[in-house]
PDB file of C-alpha atoms and ligand atoms in Angstrom:
ATOM      1  CA  UNK A   1      -6.780 -13.561 -33.986  1.00 86.00           C
ATOM      2  CA  UNK A   2      -3.018 -12.524 -33.065  1.00 96.00           C
ATOM      3  CA  UNK A   3      -2.143 -10.091 -30.215  1.00 98.00           C
ATOM      4  CA  UNK A   4      -0.924  -7.618 -33.127  1.00 98.00           C
ATOM      5  CA  UNK A   5      -4.489  -8.099 -34.525  1.00 98.00           C
ATOM      6  CA  UNK A   6      -6.456  -7.582 -31.300  1.00 98.00           C
ATOM      7  CA  UNK A   7      -4.383  -4.209 -30.500  1.00 98.00           C
ATOM      8  CA  UNK A   8      -5.460  -3.187 -33.712  1.00 97.00           C
ATOM      9  CA  UNK A   9      -9.183  -3.938 -33.031  1.00 97.00           C
ATOM     10  CA  UNK A  10      -9.177  -1.871 -29.921  1.00 97.00           C
ATOM     11  CA  UNK A  11      -7.225   1.033 -31.589  1.00 95.00           C
ATOM     12  CA  UNK A  12      -9.836   0.970 -34.210  1.00 96.00           C
ATOM     13  CA  UNK A  13     -12.730   0.863 -31.921  1.00 95.00           C
ATOM     14  CA  UNK A  14     -11.892   2.805 -28.973  1.00 97.00           C
ATOM     15  CA  UNK A  15     -13.040   6.640 -28.852  1.00 96.00           C
ATOM     16  CA  UNK A  16     -10.204   8.843 -28.833  1.00 94.00           C
ATOM     17  CA  UNK A  17     -10.340   9.871 -25.038  1.00 94.00           C
ATOM     18  CA  UNK A  18     -10.370   6.248 -23.931  1.00 98.00           C
ATOM     19  CA  UNK A  19      -6.930   4.743 -23.213  1.00 98.00           C
ATOM     20  CA  UNK A  20      -5.963   1.113 -23.412  1.00 98.00           C
ATOM     21  CA  UNK A  21      -4.189  -0.455 -20.532  1.00 98.00           C
ATOM     22  CA  UNK A  22      -2.999  -4.021 -21.910  1.00 98.00           C
ATOM     23  CA  UNK A  23      -3.184  -6.046 -19.020  1.00 98.00           C
ATOM     24  CA  UNK A  24      -0.271  -8.321 -19.454  1.00 98.00           C
ATOM     25  CA  UNK A  25      -0.216 -10.417 -15.782  1.00 98.00           C
ATOM     26  CA  UNK A  26       1.017 -14.049 -16.055  1.00 97.00           C
ATOM     27  CA  UNK A  27       2.012 -13.609 -19.772  1.00 98.00           C
ATOM     28  CA  UNK A  28       5.585 -13.735 -21.052  1.00 98.00           C
ATOM     29  CA  UNK A  29       7.623 -10.935 -22.299  1.00 98.00           C
ATOM     30  CA  UNK A  30       7.391 -12.082 -25.900  1.00 98.00           C
ATOM     31  CA  UNK A  31       3.581 -11.473 -25.693  1.00 98.00           C
ATOM     32  CA  UNK A  32       4.333  -7.968 -24.417  1.00 98.00           C
ATOM     33  CA  UNK A  33       6.655  -7.516 -27.354  1.00 98.00           C
ATOM     34  CA  UNK A  34       4.136  -8.566 -29.796  1.00 98.00           C
ATOM     35  CA  UNK A  35       1.901  -5.712 -28.574  1.00 98.00           C
ATOM     36  CA  UNK A  36       4.572  -3.120 -28.249  1.00 98.00           C
ATOM     37  CA  UNK A  37       5.355  -3.952 -32.001  1.00 98.00           C
ATOM     38  CA  UNK A  38       1.680  -3.164 -32.880  1.00 98.00           C
ATOM     39  CA  UNK A  39       2.058   0.242 -31.350  1.00 98.00           C
ATOM     40  CA  UNK A  40       0.793  -0.427 -27.500  1.00 98.00           C
ATOM     41  CA  UNK A  41       2.798   1.452 -24.856  1.00 98.00           C
ATOM     42  CA  UNK A  42       0.642   0.986 -21.692  1.00 98.00           C
ATOM     43  CA  UNK A  43       0.714  -2.141 -20.011  1.00 99.00           C
ATOM     44  CA  UNK A  44      -0.988  -3.284 -16.809  1.00 98.00           C
ATOM     45  CA  UNK A  45       0.564  -5.727 -14.130  1.00 98.00           C
ATOM     46  CA  UNK A  46      -0.781  -6.699 -10.730  1.00 98.00           C
ATOM     47  CA  UNK A  47       2.080  -8.661  -9.042  1.00 98.00           C
ATOM     48  CA  UNK A  48       5.059  -6.454  -7.835  1.00 98.00           C
ATOM     49  CA  UNK A  49       7.222  -9.415  -7.990  1.00 98.00           C
ATOM     50  CA  UNK A  50       6.301 -10.003 -11.643  1.00 98.00           C
ATOM     51  CA  UNK A  51       6.399  -6.330 -12.670  1.00 98.00           C
ATOM     52  CA  UNK A  52       9.832  -5.753 -11.258  1.00 98.00           C
ATOM     53  CA  UNK A  53      11.106  -8.745 -13.008  1.00 98.00           C
ATOM     54  CA  UNK A  54       9.559  -7.826 -16.436  1.00 98.00           C
ATOM     55  CA  UNK A  55      10.427  -4.212 -16.456  1.00 98.00           C
ATOM     56  CA  UNK A  56      14.331  -4.314 -16.824  1.00 98.00           C
ATOM     57  CA  UNK A  57      13.813  -6.863 -19.698  1.00 98.00           C
ATOM     58  CA  UNK A  58      11.514  -4.558 -22.087  1.00 98.00           C
ATOM     59  CA  UNK A  59      11.830  -1.405 -23.894  1.00 98.00           C
ATOM     60  CA  UNK A  60      12.259   1.664 -21.371  1.00 98.00           C
ATOM     61  CA  UNK A  61       9.601   3.689 -23.338  1.00 98.00           C
ATOM     62  CA  UNK A  62       6.905   1.369 -21.636  1.00 98.00           C
ATOM     63  CA  UNK A  63       4.197   3.150 -19.796  1.00 99.00           C
ATOM     64  CA  UNK A  64       3.773   0.927 -16.624  1.00 99.00           C
ATOM     65  CA  UNK A  65       0.623   0.868 -14.710  1.00 99.00           C
ATOM     66  CA  UNK A  66       0.065  -1.179 -11.510  1.00 98.00           C
ATOM     67  CA  UNK A  67      -3.340  -2.360 -11.384  1.00 98.00           C
ATOM     68  CA  UNK A  68      -3.261  -4.738  -8.311  1.00 95.00           C
ATOM     69  CA  UNK A  69      -3.573  -4.605  -4.648  1.00 95.00           C
ATOM     70  CA  UNK A  70      -0.250  -3.015  -3.572  1.00 97.00           C
ATOM     71  CA  UNK A  71       1.592  -3.798   0.059  1.00 97.00           C
ATOM     72  CA  UNK A  72       3.236  -0.750   1.396  1.00 98.00           C
ATOM     73  CA  UNK A  73       6.330  -2.675   1.857  1.00 98.00           C
ATOM     74  CA  UNK A  74       6.694  -3.325  -1.729  1.00 98.00           C
ATOM     75  CA  UNK A  75       6.060   0.087  -3.077  1.00 98.00           C
ATOM     76  CA  UNK A  76       9.861   0.782  -3.259  1.00 98.00           C
ATOM     77  CA  UNK A  77      10.212  -2.030  -5.851  1.00 98.00           C
ATOM     78  CA  UNK A  78       8.198  -0.411  -8.731  1.00 98.00           C
ATOM     79  CA  UNK A  79       8.496   3.333  -7.287  1.00 98.00           C
ATOM     80  CA  UNK A  80      11.501   3.702  -9.616  1.00 98.00           C
ATOM     81  CA  UNK A  81       9.601   3.224 -13.041  1.00 98.00           C
ATOM     82  CA  UNK A  82       5.732   2.962 -12.337  1.00 99.00           C
ATOM     83  CA  UNK A  83       3.734   5.400 -14.222  1.00 98.00           C
ATOM     84  CA  UNK A  84       0.160   4.919 -12.474  1.00 99.00           C
ATOM     85  CA  UNK A  85      -1.064   2.855  -9.539  1.00 98.00           C
ATOM     86  CA  UNK A  86      -4.618   2.051  -9.997  1.00 98.00           C
ATOM     87  CA  UNK A  87      -5.694   0.390  -6.470  1.00 95.00           C
ATOM     88  CA  UNK A  88      -4.817   3.313  -3.976  1.00 97.00           C
ATOM     89  CA  UNK A  89      -7.022   2.740  -1.072  1.00 96.00           C
ATOM     90  CA  UNK A  90      -5.542   4.215   1.836  1.00 96.00           C
ATOM     91  CA  UNK A  91      -3.882   7.531   3.505  1.00 96.00           C
ATOM     92  CA  UNK A  92      -0.836   5.242   4.691  1.00 97.00           C
ATOM     93  CA  UNK A  93      -0.196   3.645   1.176  1.00 98.00           C
ATOM     94  CA  UNK A  94      -0.488   7.189  -0.692  1.00 98.00           C
ATOM     95  CA  UNK A  95       2.137   8.651   2.090  1.00 98.00           C
ATOM     96  CA  UNK A  96       4.500   5.529   1.225  1.00 98.00           C
ATOM     97  CA  UNK A  97       4.152   5.839  -2.439  1.00 98.00           C
ATOM     98  CA  UNK A  98       4.741   9.760  -1.983  1.00 98.00           C
ATOM     99  CA  UNK A  99       7.986   8.692   0.006  1.00 98.00           C
ATOM    100  CA  UNK A 100       9.590   6.452  -2.419  1.00 98.00           C
ATOM    101  CA  UNK A 101       8.679   8.720  -5.280  1.00 98.00           C
ATOM    102  CA  UNK A 102      10.644  11.570  -3.558  1.00 98.00           C
ATOM    103  CA  UNK A 103      13.374   9.197  -3.090  1.00 98.00           C
ATOM    104  CA  UNK A 104      13.422   8.494  -6.805  1.00 98.00           C
ATOM    105  CA  UNK A 105      12.827  12.325  -7.659  1.00 98.00           C
ATOM    106  CA  UNK A 106       9.776  11.317  -9.770  1.00 98.00           C
ATOM    107  CA  UNK A 107       5.873  11.880  -9.580  1.00 98.00           C
ATOM    108  CA  UNK A 108       3.762   8.749  -9.428  1.00 98.00           C
ATOM    109  CA  UNK A 109      -0.065   8.909 -10.787  1.00 98.00           C
ATOM    110  CA  UNK A 110      -2.523   7.503  -8.263  1.00 98.00           C
ATOM    111  CA  UNK A 111      -6.122   6.357  -8.869  1.00 98.00           C
ATOM    112  CA  UNK A 112      -8.210   6.209  -5.909  1.00 98.00           C
ATOM    113  CA  UNK A 113     -10.038   2.579  -5.918  1.00 98.00           C
ATOM    114  CA  UNK A 114     -13.839   2.531  -5.326  1.00 97.00           C
ATOM    115  CA  UNK A 115     -15.779  -0.293  -4.068  1.00 96.00           C
ATOM    116  CA  UNK A 116     -18.533  -0.481  -6.627  1.00 95.00           C
ATOM    117  CA  UNK A 117     -19.148  -4.199  -6.787  1.00 94.00           C
ATOM    118  CA  UNK A 118     -21.700  -6.311  -4.550  1.00 88.00           C
ATOM    119  CA  UNK A 119     -18.927  -8.908  -3.693  1.00 82.00           C
ATOM    120  CA  UNK A 120     -17.383  -8.637  -0.271  1.00 76.00           C
ATOM    121  CA  UNK A 121     -13.889  -9.460  -1.247  1.00 65.00           C
ATOM    122  CA  UNK A 122     -13.007  -6.594  -3.483  1.00 61.00           C
ATOM    123  CA  UNK A 123     -10.767  -3.855  -2.212  1.00 82.00           C
ATOM    124  CA  UNK A 124     -11.908  -0.148  -2.339  1.00 94.00           C
ATOM    125  CA  UNK A 125     -13.201   3.076  -0.894  1.00 97.00           C
ATOM    126  CA  UNK A 126     -16.526   4.208  -0.169  1.00 96.00           C
ATOM    127  CA  UNK A 127     -17.210   7.851  -0.866  1.00 97.00           C
ATOM    128  CA  UNK A 128     -16.830   9.129   2.938  1.00 97.00           C
ATOM    129  CA  UNK A 129     -13.686   7.153   2.851  1.00 97.00           C
ATOM    130  CA  UNK A 130     -12.262   8.980   0.015  1.00 98.00           C
ATOM    131  CA  UNK A 131     -13.320  12.220   1.572  1.00 98.00           C
ATOM    132  CA  UNK A 132     -11.231  11.381   4.735  1.00 97.00           C
ATOM    133  CA  UNK A 133      -8.172  10.970   2.605  1.00 97.00           C
ATOM    134  CA  UNK A 134      -8.684  13.977   0.513  1.00 97.00           C
ATOM    135  CA  UNK A 135      -9.126  16.143   3.692  1.00 97.00           C
ATOM    136  CA  UNK A 136      -6.525  14.567   5.278  1.00 96.00           C
ATOM    137  CA  UNK A 137      -3.781  17.377   6.480  1.00 93.00           C
ATOM    138  CA  UNK A 138      -0.706  15.133   5.548  1.00 91.00           C
ATOM    139  CA  UNK A 139      -2.602  14.594   2.245  1.00 94.00           C
ATOM    140  CA  UNK A 140      -2.485  18.198   1.437  1.00 89.00           C
ATOM    141  CA  UNK A 141       1.406  18.112   1.753  1.00 95.00           C
ATOM    142  CA  UNK A 142       2.369  15.575  -0.355  1.00 98.00           C
ATOM    143  CA  UNK A 143       4.480  16.798  -3.435  1.00 97.00           C
ATOM    144  CA  UNK A 144       5.249  13.683  -5.331  1.00 98.00           C
ATOM    145  CA  UNK A 145       1.970  11.936  -6.021  1.00 98.00           C
ATOM    146  CA  UNK A 146      -0.830  13.196  -8.263  1.00 98.00           C
ATOM    147  CA  UNK A 147      -4.163  11.759  -7.833  1.00 98.00           C
ATOM    148  CA  UNK A 148      -5.396  11.422 -11.456  1.00 98.00           C
ATOM    149  CA  UNK A 149      -8.886   9.856 -11.098  1.00 98.00           C
ATOM    150  CA  UNK A 150     -10.659   6.942  -9.745  1.00 98.00           C
ATOM    151  CA  UNK A 151     -10.566   3.257 -10.390  1.00 98.00           C
ATOM    152  CA  UNK A 152     -13.303   0.428  -9.920  1.00 97.00           C
ATOM    153  CA  UNK A 153     -14.003  -3.141 -10.688  1.00 96.00           C
ATOM    154  CA  UNK A 154     -17.931  -4.065 -11.304  1.00 96.00           C
ATOM    155  CA  UNK A 155     -19.548  -7.387 -10.084  1.00 95.00           C
ATOM    156  CA  UNK A 156     -18.692 -10.553 -11.928  1.00 93.00           C
ATOM    157  CA  UNK A 157     -21.849 -11.172 -13.186  1.00 95.00           C
ATOM    158  CA  UNK A 158     -24.013 -11.696 -16.551  1.00 95.00           C
ATOM    159  CA  UNK A 159     -26.443  -8.926 -15.446  1.00 97.00           C
ATOM    160  CA  UNK A 160     -25.294  -6.035 -17.733  1.00 98.00           C
ATOM    161  CA  UNK A 161     -27.996  -3.772 -15.810  1.00 97.00           C
ATOM    162  CA  UNK A 162     -25.945  -4.043 -12.453  1.00 97.00           C
ATOM    163  CA  UNK A 163     -22.410  -3.752 -14.086  1.00 98.00           C
ATOM    164  CA  UNK A 164     -23.893  -0.489 -15.691  1.00 98.00           C
ATOM    165  CA  UNK A 165     -25.536   0.816 -12.566  1.00 98.00           C
ATOM    166  CA  UNK A 166     -22.173  -0.041 -10.689  1.00 98.00           C
ATOM    167  CA  UNK A 167     -20.348   1.976 -13.530  1.00 98.00           C
ATOM    168  CA  UNK A 168     -22.558   4.923 -13.372  1.00 98.00           C
ATOM    169  CA  UNK A 169     -21.989   5.062  -9.616  1.00 98.00           C
ATOM    170  CA  UNK A 170     -18.275   5.324 -10.217  1.00 98.00           C
ATOM    171  CA  UNK A 171     -18.696   8.039 -12.521  1.00 98.00           C
ATOM    172  CA  UNK A 172     -20.941  10.130 -10.146  1.00 98.00           C
ATOM    173  CA  UNK A 173     -18.250   9.804  -7.421  1.00 98.00           C
ATOM    174  CA  UNK A 174     -15.687  10.779 -10.256  1.00 98.00           C
ATOM    175  CA  UNK A 175     -18.019  14.170 -10.897  1.00 98.00           C
ATOM    176  CA  UNK A 176     -18.785  14.897  -7.219  1.00 98.00           C
ATOM    177  CA  UNK A 177     -15.140  14.511  -6.195  1.00 98.00           C
ATOM    178  CA  UNK A 178     -14.140  16.629  -9.144  1.00 98.00           C
ATOM    179  CA  UNK A 179     -16.456  19.401  -8.082  1.00 98.00           C
ATOM    180  CA  UNK A 180     -15.641  19.411  -4.382  1.00 98.00           C
ATOM    181  CA  UNK A 181     -11.849  18.762  -4.502  1.00 97.00           C
ATOM    182  CA  UNK A 182     -10.409  19.039  -8.177  1.00 97.00           C
ATOM    183  CA  UNK A 183     -12.124  21.671  -9.759  1.00 97.00           C
ATOM    184  CA  UNK A 184      -8.991  23.819 -10.712  1.00 95.00           C
ATOM    185  CA  UNK A 185      -7.009  20.605 -11.102  1.00 96.00           C
ATOM    186  CA  UNK A 186      -7.306  19.278 -15.088  1.00 97.00           C
ATOM    187  CA  UNK A 187      -4.982  16.196 -14.078  1.00 97.00           C
ATOM    188  CA  UNK A 188      -7.883  14.725 -12.558  1.00 98.00           C
ATOM    189  CA  UNK A 189      -9.435  13.265 -15.356  1.00 98.00           C
ATOM    190  CA  UNK A 190      -9.581   9.839 -15.490  1.00 98.00           C
ATOM    191  CA  UNK A 191     -12.098   6.846 -14.621  1.00 98.00           C
ATOM    192  CA  UNK A 192     -10.560   3.656 -14.944  1.00 98.00           C
ATOM    193  CA  UNK A 193     -13.412   1.132 -15.293  1.00 98.00           C
ATOM    194  CA  UNK A 194     -13.812  -1.935 -17.913  1.00 98.00           C
ATOM    195  CA  UNK A 195     -12.337  -5.329 -18.517  1.00 98.00           C
ATOM    196  CA  UNK A 196     -12.921  -7.832 -21.290  1.00 98.00           C
ATOM    197  CA  UNK A 197     -16.216  -8.653 -20.249  1.00 97.00           C
ATOM    198  CA  UNK A 198     -17.689  -5.280 -19.652  1.00 98.00           C
ATOM    199  CA  UNK A 199     -15.582  -2.682 -21.333  1.00 98.00           C
ATOM    200  CA  UNK A 200     -18.256  -1.809 -23.670  1.00 98.00           C
ATOM    201  CA  UNK A 201     -20.808  -1.000 -20.849  1.00 98.00           C
ATOM    202  CA  UNK A 202     -17.807   0.827 -19.061  1.00 98.00           C
ATOM    203  CA  UNK A 203     -17.243   3.250 -22.103  1.00 98.00           C
ATOM    204  CA  UNK A 204     -20.920   4.114 -22.522  1.00 98.00           C
ATOM    205  CA  UNK A 205     -20.743   5.023 -19.059  1.00 98.00           C
ATOM    206  CA  UNK A 206     -17.612   7.264 -19.439  1.00 98.00           C
ATOM    207  CA  UNK A 207     -14.627   5.177 -18.774  1.00 98.00           C
ATOM    208  CA  UNK A 208     -11.590   6.949 -19.797  1.00 98.00           C
ATOM    209  CA  UNK A 209      -9.309   4.052 -19.197  1.00 98.00           C
ATOM    210  CA  UNK A 210     -10.107   0.290 -20.076  1.00 98.00           C
ATOM    211  CA  UNK A 211      -7.841  -2.681 -18.606  1.00 98.00           C
ATOM    212  CA  UNK A 212      -8.042  -5.462 -21.200  1.00 98.00           C
ATOM    213  CA  UNK A 213      -6.092  -8.772 -20.539  1.00 98.00           C
ATOM    214  CA  UNK A 214      -7.929 -11.818 -21.920  1.00 98.00           C
ATOM    215  CA  UNK A 215      -9.190 -10.115 -24.889  1.00 98.00           C
ATOM    216  CA  UNK A 216      -5.663  -9.178 -26.044  1.00 98.00           C
ATOM    217  CA  UNK A 217      -3.463 -12.120 -24.673  1.00 98.00           C
ATOM    218  CA  UNK A 218      -5.896 -15.032 -24.505  1.00 97.00           C
ATOM    219  CA  UNK A 219      -7.088 -16.680 -21.367  1.00 96.00           C
ATOM    220  CA  UNK A 220      -4.834 -16.903 -18.290  1.00 91.00           C
ATOM    221  CA  UNK A 221      -4.084 -20.646 -17.144  1.00 80.00           C
TER     222      UNK A 221
HETATM  223  C1  PLP B 301      -6.871  -9.059 -14.505  1.00 81.04           C
HETATM  224  C2  PLP B 301      -7.306  -7.677 -14.411  1.00 81.04           C
HETATM  225  C3  PLP B 301      -7.913  -7.012 -15.351  1.00 81.04           C
HETATM  226  C4  PLP B 301      -7.821  -7.632 -17.007  1.00 81.04           C
HETATM  227  O1  PLP B 301      -9.101  -8.738 -16.643  1.00 81.04           O
HETATM  228  P1  PLP B 301      -9.666  -9.386 -18.166  1.00 81.04           P
HETATM  229  O2  PLP B 301     -10.889  -9.770 -17.892  1.00 81.04           O
HETATM  230  O3  PLP B 301      -8.393 -10.383 -18.467  1.00 81.04           O
HETATM  231  O4  PLP B 301      -9.510  -8.319 -19.270  1.00 81.04           O
HETATM  232  C5  PLP B 301      -8.396  -5.716 -15.248  1.00 81.04           C
HETATM  233  N1  PLP B 301      -8.240  -5.114 -14.087  1.00 81.04           N
HETATM  234  C6  PLP B 301      -7.540  -5.653 -13.087  1.00 81.04           C
HETATM  235  C7  PLP B 301      -7.649  -5.088 -11.818  1.00 81.04           C
HETATM  236  C8  PLP B 301      -7.268  -7.189 -13.110  1.00 81.04           C
HETATM  237  O5  PLP B 301      -6.602  -7.498 -11.980  1.00 81.04           O
END
């Protein structure tokens, strides 16, 4: 199927409350423009250098999400335009995002990344670490970032029950944090979970935002 048909397929099957982030990492601008022509507006990249190179070449109404691990010294390169940063996992990173958002007179949405997989290598917070951030006195003063929800990646496995359990954990973390820290804040509303191989399970477990690369743009080299 073509990129256009793939976008249509997702639009037709996704529940209304689930947003599609088209993960265009490593793919050329021509691929992004094909998805754009099919109506897709939210795109995700995971390398600062790539995102900073692509953004000026592409339509200005694209909503850019940064989905990779973000180093503090690189926030300044994407702060002028990035809409949402998915993998926020420290107060120091949050402060830097806020600082660069102030410089650019913008608000930047952030998702707290939780570690839900069994793998050691993946980044992310546990509940205690997330609460430390939310209770941090500095955090409460930051005006130019919004915590709009949580993000997580399940273990890379064929075991669907394990994947389901991990997504369910993320949903439970979301529900707890929502009631303890964001009960008056409707903007804390997103659960970013689900990729090409596991998005159906993620949606069944409450995902509001799936991040799809391979299944739209084809395998990466
Ligand atoms: C690459 C990537 C995706 C998309 O993965 P696919 O399996 O190609 O759909 C989603 N989320 C993150 C964080 C990624 O790095």
